[in-house]
Amino acid sequence: MSTLSQTEQWKSLNTLAEGLNGQHMRDWFEQDPQRAKRYSVKACGIFLDYSKNLINESVLDALFDLADKQNVSGKRDGMFAGEIINHTEKRAVLHTALRNFSGQPVYVDGQDVMPEVLATQDKIRDFVASIHSGDHKGATGKAIKHIVSIGIGGSFLGPKIMSEALKPYWHDGITVHYVANVDGCHITDVLAALDYEDTLVVMSSKSFTTQETLQNTLTAKAWFLEQGGSQSDIAKHFVAVSSNVKAAVEFGMDENNIFPMWDWVGGRYSLWSAIGLPIALTIGYDNYRAILQGAYEMDCHFKQAPMNENLPMLMALLGVWYTNFHAAQSHVLLPYYHYLRGFPAYVQQLDMESNGKRIANQADDIDYATGPVIWGSEGTNGQHSFHQLIHQGKVLIPADFMLPLNVPNKNDTHHSMLASNCFGQTQALMQGKTYDECYADLKDANIDNATRHSLAKHKTMPGNKPSNTLLFDRLDPKTLGALVALYEHKVFVQGAIWEVNSFDQWGVELGKVLGNQVLDKIVDSESNLDFDASTNQLISAFRNANSQ
Ligand code: F6P
């Protein structure tokens, strides 16, 4: 059993959490005019106000002690140095090498990986230039206008949110379409609107074994041939990104059209590798480089800033504080920016696939909670649906609000309204509204006292609900790179504290194996069904419905 929960640091955090009972953030703000300033920090174009959290100096000190006890900075340095920290897969974890602008080598097994990284970046640069200039022509001589990016999980979510978030930076004349799910409705809908002559398919799969991606690519290839393309034209319209070049060639990809990646890049950390090719095709190579630059600056900040000014450390420790000492089971992300609407889904994979673990690094059992459920959506939409539960429900849900101060439609009153809603929500969560205030409000409501009392109770807002607010001058490529790296490092710090391997994902494997066994039974509709009674019943229902 991991001894983490028996440590002095853990026990003192428990005591501090109990000591906060009965205290209210509203009073802390009244008593301390410096609170907002004291608990705010800015780095890499991101301003974090974390003053609306259930913290004081003692709590922060105790959290920093816990980070020291768990050797977070030593583990961080080990990651950057290429140590085999993904020990169950025996791999280094070096997505940071993909955005290493230091000019310094990065070694894996004694070999500097930077020459390969830089050569791949050059290949991306040249390919993007040839598409954008029109030098690369489709089979019938037309320039490429549409990119269909096929991939799933980390080979999909990162590129998709980056392309979406950077809509104002899109290269004129290029449109990108992302397809992930094996549900044929999606690929069919996307392809139906396209012309094979000006379409480029980018197939992204680190392993080149993922069912969904292989099937969607086969469907795209069949569509290409049906539309009039020939086998020999495929090289002009299909490229792949993979660490499994052999499998990609066997699949039929032209070797020159394969952009490599490496085992030491985890799937959900791979958008910095050639998996980011669709991003570069959408926004141009210079903007793509700016994303990497922003992430590099966040890496430097993470390595160098003291804990009380270190954005990833602070956000991670606040998360640990709520998960382990306030029984919070989820964390909500609320981007107040339409183009950032996909960010919660991206962080969902990053965080939940990384830290949704139940065994500690030394194969010990764990008696404390690990990664929270990550969820959320763009503001203000959530205010008219799920915010009710955050405000008045019985569970504690820490929130991250995000807002760019400048947006493309800056002179529009919409942005002021968006900002006021964002700030108003953090304020309402923090201060709440007391029963007395609600009761007083009903003075002229013309209702009897029992009704007034009852209504005042229903309207009472407890407040004292924690939130971070992240502001960006504008969400340009560099700031977006820093933002994504910030969340990556937050997840790293939490994994280091919880003593889990944040870089494997064994939990997704069983479902894949069983899914394939079920597929065999569906395809061979005469085969004997020998699973559990429920699964057999479901397969039978499917067979019957599809028997004609
Ligand atoms: O099934 C989970 C997973 O392995 C993710 O970790 C990964 O991002 C995704 O599948 C896609 O994998 P690949 O890039 O190998 O197709």
Coordinates of C-alpha atoms and ligand atoms in Angstrom, one line a residue:
M1 CA 0.0 0.0 0.0
S2 CA 1.3 3.5 -0.8
T3 CA 2.2 5.3 2.4
L4 CA 1.3 8.7 1.0
S5 CA -1.8 9.2 3.1
Q6 CA 0.2 8.3 6.2
T7 CA 2.8 11.1 5.7
E8 CA 3.0 14.1 8.1
Q9 CA 2.3 16.4 5.1
W10 CA -0.9 14.5 4.2
K11 CA -2.1 14.6 7.8
S12 CA -1.4 18.2 8.3
L13 CA -3.4 19.0 5.1
N14 CA -6.3 17.0 6.5
T15 CA -6.1 19.1 9.7
L16 CA -6.0 22.3 7.8
A17 CA -9.0 21.3 5.7
E18 CA -11.0 20.6 8.9
G19 CA -9.8 23.9 10.3
L20 CA -11.5 25.8 7.4
N21 CA -15.0 24.5 8.4
G22 CA -17.2 27.5 9.1
Q23 CA -14.9 30.0 7.4
H24 CA -16.0 31.8 4.2
M25 CA -14.0 33.3 1.3
R26 CA -16.3 36.3 1.4
D27 CA -15.0 37.3 4.8
W28 CA -11.4 36.7 3.7
F29 CA -11.9 39.2 0.8
E30 CA -13.4 41.7 3.2
Q31 CA -10.6 41.4 5.7
D32 CA -7.7 41.4 3.3
P33 CA -7.8 44.0 0.4
Q34 CA -4.5 42.5 -0.9
R35 CA -5.9 39.0 -1.3
A36 CA -6.6 39.2 -5.1
K37 CA -3.1 40.6 -5.8
R38 CA -1.3 38.2 -3.5
Y39 CA -2.9 35.2 -5.1
S40 CA -2.4 36.1 -8.7
V41 CA 0.5 35.4 -11.0
K42 CA 1.3 36.0 -14.7
A43 CA 3.6 34.0 -17.0
C44 CA 3.8 33.2 -20.7
G45 CA 0.9 35.5 -21.6
I46 CA -1.4 33.8 -19.0
F47 CA -2.7 35.7 -16.0
L48 CA -4.0 33.4 -13.2
D49 CA -6.2 34.8 -10.4
Y50 CA -6.4 32.0 -7.9
S51 CA -7.6 34.2 -5.0
K52 CA -11.1 32.7 -5.1
N53 CA -9.9 29.4 -3.6
L54 CA -10.2 27.9 -0.2
I55 CA -6.7 28.7 0.7
N56 CA -4.6 30.7 3.1
E57 CA -0.8 30.9 3.6
S58 CA -0.8 27.8 5.8
V59 CA -2.6 25.8 3.3
L60 CA -0.3 26.8 0.5
D61 CA 2.8 26.1 2.6
A62 CA 1.5 22.7 3.4
L63 CA 0.8 22.0 -0.3
F64 CA 4.3 23.1 -1.2
D65 CA 5.7 20.8 1.6
L66 CA 3.7 17.9 0.1
A67 CA 5.2 18.7 -3.4
D68 CA 8.7 18.7 -1.8
K69 CA 8.0 15.4 0.0
Q70 CA 6.9 13.8 -3.3
N71 CA 10.0 15.1 -5.0
V72 CA 8.0 16.8 -7.8
S73 CA 10.9 18.9 -9.0
G74 CA 13.2 15.9 -9.1
K75 CA 10.6 13.9 -11.1
R76 CA 10.1 16.9 -13.4
D77 CA 13.8 17.2 -14.1
G78 CA 13.9 13.4 -14.8
M79 CA 11.2 13.8 -17.4
F80 CA 13.0 16.7 -19.2
A81 CA 16.2 14.7 -19.0
G82 CA 14.7 11.7 -20.9
E83 CA 14.6 9.2 -17.9
I84 CA 12.4 6.2 -18.5
I85 CA 9.6 7.5 -16.4
N86 CA 6.9 5.6 -18.3
H87 CA 8.2 2.4 -16.6
T88 CA 5.3 0.1 -17.5
E89 CA 6.0 0.7 -21.2
K90 CA 9.7 1.3 -20.7
R91 CA 9.7 4.6 -22.4
A92 CA 11.0 8.1 -21.9
V93 CA 8.5 10.9 -22.0
L94 CA 9.8 13.6 -24.2
H95 CA 7.1 15.6 -25.8
T96 CA 9.1 18.6 -24.5
A97 CA 11.9 17.7 -26.9
L98 CA 9.4 18.5 -29.8
R99 CA 9.3 22.1 -28.7
N100 CA 12.9 22.4 -27.5
F101 CA 14.1 25.8 -28.7
S102 CA 17.2 25.8 -26.5
G103 CA 19.5 24.5 -29.1
Q104 CA 20.6 21.9 -26.6
P105 CA 20.6 18.1 -27.3
V106 CA 18.1 15.8 -25.7
Y107 CA 19.2 12.2 -25.2
V108 CA 17.2 9.0 -25.3
D109 CA 19.3 5.9 -24.7
G110 CA 22.4 8.0 -25.3
Q111 CA 21.3 9.3 -28.7
D112 CA 20.4 12.9 -29.3
V113 CA 16.9 13.0 -30.7
M114 CA 17.0 16.7 -31.8
P115 CA 18.3 16.1 -35.3
E116 CA 15.4 13.8 -36.2
V117 CA 12.9 16.2 -34.5
L118 CA 14.3 19.2 -36.5
A119 CA 14.4 17.2 -39.8
T120 CA 10.7 16.3 -39.3
Q121 CA 9.8 19.9 -38.6
D122 CA 11.6 20.9 -41.9
K123 CA 9.6 18.2 -43.7
I124 CA 6.4 19.7 -42.2
R125 CA 7.5 23.2 -43.2
D126 CA 8.2 22.2 -46.8
F127 CA 5.0 20.2 -47.2
V128 CA 2.9 23.0 -45.8
A129 CA 4.6 25.5 -48.1
S130 CA 4.0 23.3 -51.2
I131 CA 0.3 22.9 -50.3
H132 CA -0.2 26.6 -49.6
S133 CA 1.7 27.8 -52.7
G134 CA -0.2 25.4 -54.9
D135 CA 3.0 23.6 -56.0
H136 CA 1.6 20.4 -54.6
K137 CA -1.2 19.6 -57.0
G138 CA -3.9 16.9 -56.8
A139 CA -4.2 14.2 -59.4
T140 CA -6.1 16.4 -61.9
G141 CA -3.9 19.5 -61.4
K142 CA -6.0 21.3 -58.9
A143 CA -4.6 22.9 -55.7
I144 CA -5.5 21.3 -52.4
K145 CA -8.4 23.1 -50.6
H146 CA -9.6 20.6 -48.1
I147 CA -7.7 18.7 -45.4
V148 CA -9.5 15.6 -44.0
S149 CA -7.7 14.7 -40.8
I150 CA -8.4 11.1 -39.7
G151 CA -7.3 10.0 -36.2
I152 CA -8.7 9.5 -32.7
G153 CA -7.8 10.3 -29.1
G154 CA -4.5 12.1 -28.9
S155 CA -4.1 11.8 -32.7
F156 CA -7.3 13.9 -33.0
L157 CA -8.2 16.0 -30.0
G158 CA -5.0 18.2 -29.8
P159 CA -5.0 19.1 -33.5
K160 CA -8.7 19.6 -33.5
I161 CA -8.8 22.1 -30.6
M162 CA -5.8 24.0 -31.9
S163 CA -7.3 24.4 -35.3
E164 CA -10.6 25.4 -33.8
A165 CA -9.1 27.8 -31.3
L166 CA -7.0 29.5 -34.0
K167 CA -9.8 30.1 -36.5
P168 CA -8.8 33.7 -36.9
Y169 CA -5.4 32.5 -38.2
W170 CA -6.6 30.1 -40.8
H171 CA -4.8 30.1 -44.1
D172 CA -7.0 31.5 -46.9
G173 CA -8.5 28.9 -49.1
I174 CA -7.8 25.9 -46.8
T175 CA -10.5 24.2 -44.7
V176 CA -9.8 21.4 -42.3
H177 CA -12.3 18.6 -41.4
Y178 CA -11.6 16.2 -38.5
V179 CA -13.0 12.7 -38.4
A180 CA -12.4 10.4 -35.4
N181 CA -15.3 8.1 -34.6
V182 CA -15.8 4.8 -36.4
D183 CA -19.5 5.7 -36.7
G184 CA -19.8 5.8 -40.5
C185 CA -22.2 8.7 -40.3
H186 CA -19.3 11.1 -39.7
I187 CA -16.9 10.2 -42.5
T188 CA -19.8 9.8 -44.9
D189 CA -21.1 13.3 -44.1
V190 CA -17.7 14.9 -44.4
L191 CA -16.7 13.2 -47.7
A192 CA -20.1 13.9 -49.2
A193 CA -19.4 17.6 -49.2
L194 CA -16.0 17.2 -50.8
D195 CA -14.4 16.8 -54.2
Y196 CA -11.5 14.2 -54.4
E197 CA -9.6 16.4 -56.8
D198 CA -8.8 19.1 -54.2
T199 CA -8.8 17.0 -51.0
L200 CA -5.8 15.8 -49.0
V201 CA -6.3 13.0 -46.4
V202 CA -4.0 13.1 -43.4
M203 CA -4.1 9.8 -41.5
S204 CA -2.7 10.2 -38.0
S205 CA -2.1 7.1 -35.9
K206 CA 1.0 6.7 -33.6
S207 CA 0.5 2.9 -33.5
F208 CA -1.1 2.5 -36.9
T209 CA -3.2 -0.3 -35.4
T210 CA -6.2 1.8 -34.2
Q211 CA -9.4 0.3 -35.6
E212 CA -11.3 3.5 -36.0
T213 CA -8.6 5.3 -37.9
L214 CA -7.8 2.3 -40.2
Q215 CA -11.4 1.9 -41.1
N216 CA -12.1 5.6 -41.7
T217 CA -9.0 5.7 -43.9
L218 CA -10.1 2.7 -45.9
T219 CA -13.5 4.4 -46.4
A220 CA -11.8 7.6 -47.5
K221 CA -9.6 5.6 -50.0
A222 CA -12.7 3.8 -51.4
W223 CA -14.4 7.1 -51.8
F224 CA -11.4 8.5 -53.6
L225 CA -11.3 5.6 -56.0
E226 CA -15.0 5.7 -56.6
Q227 CA -15.0 9.4 -57.3
G228 CA -12.5 8.9 -60.2
G229 CA -9.1 8.8 -58.5
S230 CA -6.7 6.0 -59.5
Q231 CA -4.4 3.9 -57.4
S232 CA -1.4 5.8 -58.7
D233 CA -2.9 9.1 -57.7
I234 CA -3.1 8.1 -54.0
A235 CA 0.3 9.5 -53.1
K236 CA -0.9 13.0 -54.1
H237 CA -3.9 12.8 -51.8
F238 CA -3.0 10.6 -48.8
V239 CA -0.3 11.2 -46.2
A240 CA 0.3 9.5 -42.9
V241 CA 1.8 10.4 -39.5
S242 CA 2.9 7.4 -37.5
S243 CA 5.7 5.9 -35.4
N244 CA 5.0 2.6 -37.2
V245 CA 6.3 3.4 -40.7
K246 CA 6.4 -0.3 -41.6
A247 CA 2.7 -0.8 -41.0
A248 CA 1.9 2.5 -42.8
V249 CA 3.8 1.3 -45.9
E250 CA 2.1 -2.1 -45.8
F251 CA -1.2 -0.3 -45.6
G252 CA -0.4 1.4 -48.9
M253 CA 1.1 4.7 -47.9
D254 CA 3.9 6.1 -50.1
E255 CA 7.0 6.0 -47.8
N256 CA 7.8 9.6 -48.8
N257 CA 4.4 10.7 -47.5
I258 CA 4.9 9.4 -44.0
F259 CA 5.8 11.8 -41.3
P260 CA 7.5 10.0 -38.4
M261 CA 7.1 10.2 -34.7
W262 CA 8.6 8.3 -31.9
D263 CA 7.8 5.9 -29.0
W264 CA 8.9 8.6 -26.5
V265 CA 6.0 10.8 -27.5
G266 CA 2.8 9.7 -25.7
G267 CA -0.4 9.7 -27.8
R268 CA -2.1 12.4 -25.7
Y269 CA 1.1 14.5 -25.7
S270 CA 1.6 14.1 -29.5
L271 CA 0.2 17.3 -30.9
W272 CA 3.7 18.8 -30.8
S273 CA 5.0 16.0 -33.2
A274 CA 4.0 15.6 -36.8
I275 CA 0.5 14.7 -35.4
G276 CA 0.3 18.5 -35.5
L277 CA 0.6 18.5 -39.3
P278 CA -3.1 19.4 -39.9
I279 CA -2.7 22.4 -37.6
A280 CA 0.3 23.6 -39.6
L281 CA -1.7 23.0 -42.8
T282 CA -4.6 25.1 -41.4
I283 CA -2.7 28.1 -39.9
G284 CA 0.6 28.1 -41.7
Y285 CA 4.0 27.0 -40.6
D286 CA 5.0 30.3 -38.8
N287 CA 1.9 30.2 -36.7
Y288 CA 2.5 26.5 -36.0
R289 CA 6.0 27.3 -34.8
A290 CA 4.6 30.0 -32.5
I291 CA 2.5 27.3 -30.8
L292 CA 5.7 25.3 -30.1
Q293 CA 7.4 28.5 -28.9
G294 CA 4.7 29.2 -26.4
A295 CA 4.9 25.7 -25.1
Y296 CA 8.6 25.9 -24.8
E297 CA 8.3 29.1 -22.8
M298 CA 5.9 27.3 -20.5
D299 CA 8.4 24.5 -20.1
C300 CA 11.0 27.0 -19.0
H301 CA 8.6 28.6 -16.6
F302 CA 7.7 25.2 -15.2
K303 CA 11.4 24.3 -14.7
Q304 CA 12.5 27.6 -13.3
A305 CA 9.8 29.5 -11.4
P306 CA 9.5 29.1 -7.7
M307 CA 6.5 27.1 -6.5
N308 CA 4.5 30.1 -5.4
E309 CA 4.8 31.7 -8.9
N310 CA 4.7 28.5 -10.9
L311 CA 1.4 28.2 -12.8
P312 CA 1.4 24.4 -13.3
M313 CA 2.5 23.8 -9.7
L314 CA -0.1 26.1 -8.3
M315 CA -3.0 24.7 -10.4
A316 CA -2.0 21.1 -9.7
L317 CA -1.7 21.6 -6.0
L318 CA -5.0 23.4 -5.8
G319 CA -6.5 20.4 -7.6
V320 CA -4.9 18.0 -5.1
W321 CA -6.3 20.1 -2.3
Y322 CA -9.8 19.7 -3.5
T323 CA -9.6 16.1 -4.7
N324 CA -7.9 14.7 -1.6
F325 CA -8.9 17.0 1.2
H326 CA -12.4 18.3 0.1
A327 CA -13.7 15.1 -1.6
A328 CA -14.2 16.9 -4.9
Q329 CA -14.7 14.3 -7.6
S330 CA -14.7 16.5 -10.7
H331 CA -13.2 19.7 -12.1
V332 CA -15.1 21.9 -14.6
L333 CA -13.4 23.9 -17.4
L334 CA -15.3 26.9 -18.6
P335 CA -13.7 28.7 -21.6
Y336 CA -15.5 32.0 -22.2
Y337 CA -14.4 32.0 -25.9
H338 CA -16.3 30.2 -28.6
Y339 CA -13.1 29.2 -30.4
L340 CA -11.8 27.5 -27.3
R341 CA -15.0 25.4 -26.9
G342 CA -13.2 22.1 -27.5
F343 CA -10.7 22.6 -24.7
P344 CA -12.6 20.7 -22.0
A345 CA -12.8 17.6 -24.3
Y346 CA -9.0 17.9 -24.9
V347 CA -8.1 18.2 -21.2
Q348 CA -10.5 15.3 -20.5
Q349 CA -8.2 12.9 -22.4
L350 CA -5.1 14.6 -21.2
D351 CA -6.0 14.4 -17.5
M352 CA -8.3 11.4 -17.2
E353 CA -6.2 9.0 -19.4
S354 CA -3.1 10.2 -17.6
N355 CA -4.2 10.1 -14.0
G356 CA -7.2 7.8 -13.9
K357 CA -5.1 5.2 -12.2
R358 CA -5.5 3.0 -9.1
I359 CA -2.0 1.5 -8.6
A360 CA 1.1 3.5 -7.5
N361 CA 4.4 3.3 -9.3
Q362 CA 5.9 0.5 -7.2
A363 CA 2.8 -1.6 -8.0
D364 CA 1.3 -0.6 -4.6
D365 CA -2.4 -0.2 -3.9
I366 CA -3.7 3.3 -3.3
D367 CA -6.1 4.5 -0.6
Y368 CA -6.6 8.0 -1.9
A369 CA -8.4 9.5 -4.8
T370 CA -6.5 10.2 -8.0
G371 CA -7.6 12.0 -11.2
P372 CA -10.9 13.9 -11.1
V373 CA -13.6 13.8 -13.8
I374 CA -12.9 16.6 -16.2
W375 CA -15.8 18.2 -17.9
G376 CA -17.2 21.5 -19.0
S377 CA -18.2 23.6 -22.0
E378 CA -18.1 27.1 -23.3
G379 CA -19.6 30.0 -21.4
T380 CA -22.2 31.4 -21.3
N381 CA -24.0 28.2 -22.4
G382 CA -23.3 26.3 -19.2
Q383 CA -24.8 29.1 -17.1
H384 CA -28.2 28.2 -18.5
S385 CA -27.9 24.5 -17.8
F386 CA -25.4 22.9 -15.4
H387 CA -24.1 25.9 -13.4
Q388 CA -27.1 25.5 -11.1
L389 CA -25.5 22.4 -9.6
I390 CA -22.2 24.1 -9.2
H391 CA -23.8 27.0 -7.3
Q392 CA -26.3 25.1 -5.1
G393 CA -25.7 21.4 -5.4
K394 CA -24.2 19.3 -2.6
V395 CA -20.9 18.4 -4.3
L396 CA -17.9 20.7 -4.5
I397 CA -16.8 21.4 -8.1
P398 CA -13.7 23.5 -8.5
A399 CA -13.8 25.5 -11.8
D400 CA -11.3 27.0 -14.2
F401 CA -12.7 30.1 -16.0
M402 CA -10.8 31.3 -19.1
L403 CA -11.2 34.5 -21.1
P404 CA -9.2 36.3 -23.7
L405 CA -9.2 40.1 -23.1
N406 CA -9.0 40.8 -26.8
V407 CA -11.0 39.0 -29.4
P408 CA -11.3 39.3 -33.2
N409 CA -14.7 41.1 -32.8
K410 CA -13.4 43.4 -30.1
N411 CA -15.7 46.4 -30.8
D412 CA -18.7 44.2 -30.4
T413 CA -20.7 44.5 -27.3
H414 CA -20.9 40.7 -27.2
H415 CA -17.4 40.6 -25.7
S416 CA -18.2 42.9 -22.8
M417 CA -21.3 40.8 -22.1
L418 CA -19.2 37.6 -22.3
A419 CA -16.6 39.0 -19.9
S420 CA -19.2 40.3 -17.4
N421 CA -20.8 36.9 -17.3
C422 CA -17.5 35.2 -16.7
F423 CA -16.5 37.5 -13.9
G424 CA -20.0 37.5 -12.5
Q425 CA -20.0 33.8 -12.2
T426 CA -16.7 33.6 -10.3
Q427 CA -18.1 36.3 -8.0
A428 CA -21.4 34.5 -7.4
L429 CA -19.6 31.2 -6.7
M430 CA -17.3 32.9 -4.2
Q431 CA -19.6 35.2 -2.3
G432 CA -23.0 33.5 -2.7
K433 CA -26.0 35.1 -1.2
T434 CA -27.0 34.6 2.5
Y435 CA -30.4 33.7 3.7
D436 CA -30.8 37.1 5.4
E437 CA -30.1 38.8 2.1
C438 CA -32.6 36.7 0.3
Y439 CA -35.2 37.1 3.0
A440 CA -34.7 40.9 2.9
D441 CA -35.1 40.9 -0.9
L442 CA -38.6 39.5 -0.5
K443 CA -39.8 42.3 1.7
D444 CA -42.3 43.7 -0.9
A445 CA -43.2 40.3 -2.4
N446 CA -46.7 40.3 -0.9
I447 CA -46.4 36.8 0.5
D448 CA -47.0 35.4 4.0
N449 CA -44.1 34.9 6.3
A450 CA -43.9 31.1 5.9
T451 CA -43.8 31.4 2.1
R452 CA -41.2 34.2 2.5
H453 CA -39.0 32.0 4.7
S454 CA -39.3 29.0 2.4
L455 CA -38.5 31.0 -0.7
A456 CA -35.6 32.7 1.0
K457 CA -34.2 29.2 1.8
H458 CA -34.5 28.1 -1.8
K459 CA -32.8 31.2 -3.1
T460 CA -29.9 31.1 -0.6
M461 CA -26.6 30.6 -2.4
P462 CA -23.9 29.1 -0.1
G463 CA -21.0 30.6 -2.0
N464 CA -17.5 29.6 -0.9
K465 CA -17.1 27.7 -4.2
P466 CA -13.6 27.7 -5.5
S467 CA -12.5 28.9 -9.0
N468 CA -9.4 29.9 -10.9
T469 CA -9.7 32.6 -13.6
L470 CA -7.2 32.6 -16.5
L471 CA -7.0 35.7 -18.7
F472 CA -5.0 36.0 -21.9
D473 CA -4.3 39.2 -23.7
R474 CA -5.5 37.4 -26.8
L475 CA -5.5 33.7 -27.7
D476 CA -2.8 33.8 -30.3
P477 CA -0.8 30.7 -31.3
K478 CA 1.9 31.3 -28.8
T479 CA -0.5 31.8 -25.9
L480 CA -2.4 28.7 -26.9
G481 CA 0.8 26.7 -26.9
A482 CA 1.6 27.9 -23.4
L483 CA -2.0 27.1 -22.2
V484 CA -1.9 23.5 -23.4
A485 CA 1.6 23.0 -22.0
L486 CA 0.3 24.5 -18.7
Y487 CA -2.4 21.8 -18.4
E488 CA 0.1 19.1 -19.4
H489 CA 2.4 20.1 -16.6
K490 CA -0.4 20.4 -14.2
V491 CA -1.3 16.8 -14.9
F492 CA 2.3 15.8 -14.5
V493 CA 2.6 17.4 -11.1
Q494 CA -0.6 15.7 -9.9
G495 CA 0.6 12.3 -11.2
A496 CA 4.0 12.9 -9.4
I497 CA 2.2 13.6 -6.1
W498 CA -0.2 10.7 -6.5
E499 CA 2.7 8.4 -7.4
V500 CA 1.0 7.1 -10.5
N501 CA 2.4 6.6 -14.0
S502 CA 0.7 9.4 -16.0
F503 CA 2.0 8.1 -19.3
D504 CA 0.4 4.6 -19.8
Q505 CA -3.2 3.7 -20.4
W506 CA -3.8 0.0 -19.7
G507 CA -7.4 0.7 -18.8
V508 CA -8.4 1.2 -22.4
E509 CA -7.0 -2.1 -23.6
L510 CA -9.6 -4.7 -22.4
G511 CA -12.5 -2.9 -24.1
K512 CA -10.6 -3.0 -27.4
V513 CA -9.9 -6.8 -27.1
L514 CA -13.5 -7.6 -26.2
G515 CA -14.9 -5.2 -28.9
N516 CA -12.9 -7.2 -31.5
Q517 CA -14.2 -10.5 -30.1
V518 CA -17.8 -9.2 -30.4
L519 CA -17.1 -7.9 -33.9
D520 CA -16.1 -11.5 -34.9
K521 CA -19.4 -12.7 -33.7
I522 CA -21.3 -10.0 -35.5
V523 CA -19.5 -10.6 -38.8
D524 CA -20.0 -14.3 -38.5
S525 CA -23.7 -14.2 -37.8
E526 CA -24.0 -18.0 -37.6
S527 CA -21.4 -18.4 -34.9
N528 CA -22.2 -19.6 -31.4
L529 CA -22.7 -16.8 -28.8
D530 CA -20.8 -17.8 -25.7
F531 CA -20.4 -14.5 -23.8
D532 CA -22.4 -13.5 -20.7
A533 CA -26.2 -13.5 -21.2
S534 CA -26.5 -9.8 -21.5
T535 CA -23.8 -9.4 -24.2
N536 CA -25.3 -12.4 -26.1
Q537 CA -28.7 -10.7 -26.0
L538 CA -27.4 -7.5 -27.3
I539 CA -25.5 -9.2 -30.2
S540 CA -28.6 -11.2 -31.0
A541 CA -30.7 -8.0 -31.2
F542 CA -28.1 -6.5 -33.5
R543 CA -27.9 -9.6 -35.7
N544 CA -31.7 -9.7 -36.0
A545 CA -32.0 -6.0 -36.9
N546 CA -29.3 -6.5 -39.6
S547 CA -30.2 -9.9 -40.9
Q548 CA -31.9 -8.8 -44.2
Ligands
F6P1 O1 -7.1 4.0 -27.0 C1 -6.3 5.0 -26.4 C2 -5.2 5.5 -27.3 O2 -4.2 4.6 -27.4 C3 -4.8 6.9 -27.0 O3 -3.9 6.9 -25.9 C4 -4.3 7.4 -28.2 O4 -4.2 8.8 -28.2 C5 -5.4 6.9 -29.2 O5 -5.7 5.6 -28.7 C6 -5.0 6.8 -30.6 O6 -3.9 6.0 -30.9 P1 -3.1 6.0 -32.2 O7 -2.5 7.3 -32.4 O8 -2.0 4.9 -32.0 O9 -4.0 5.6 -33.3

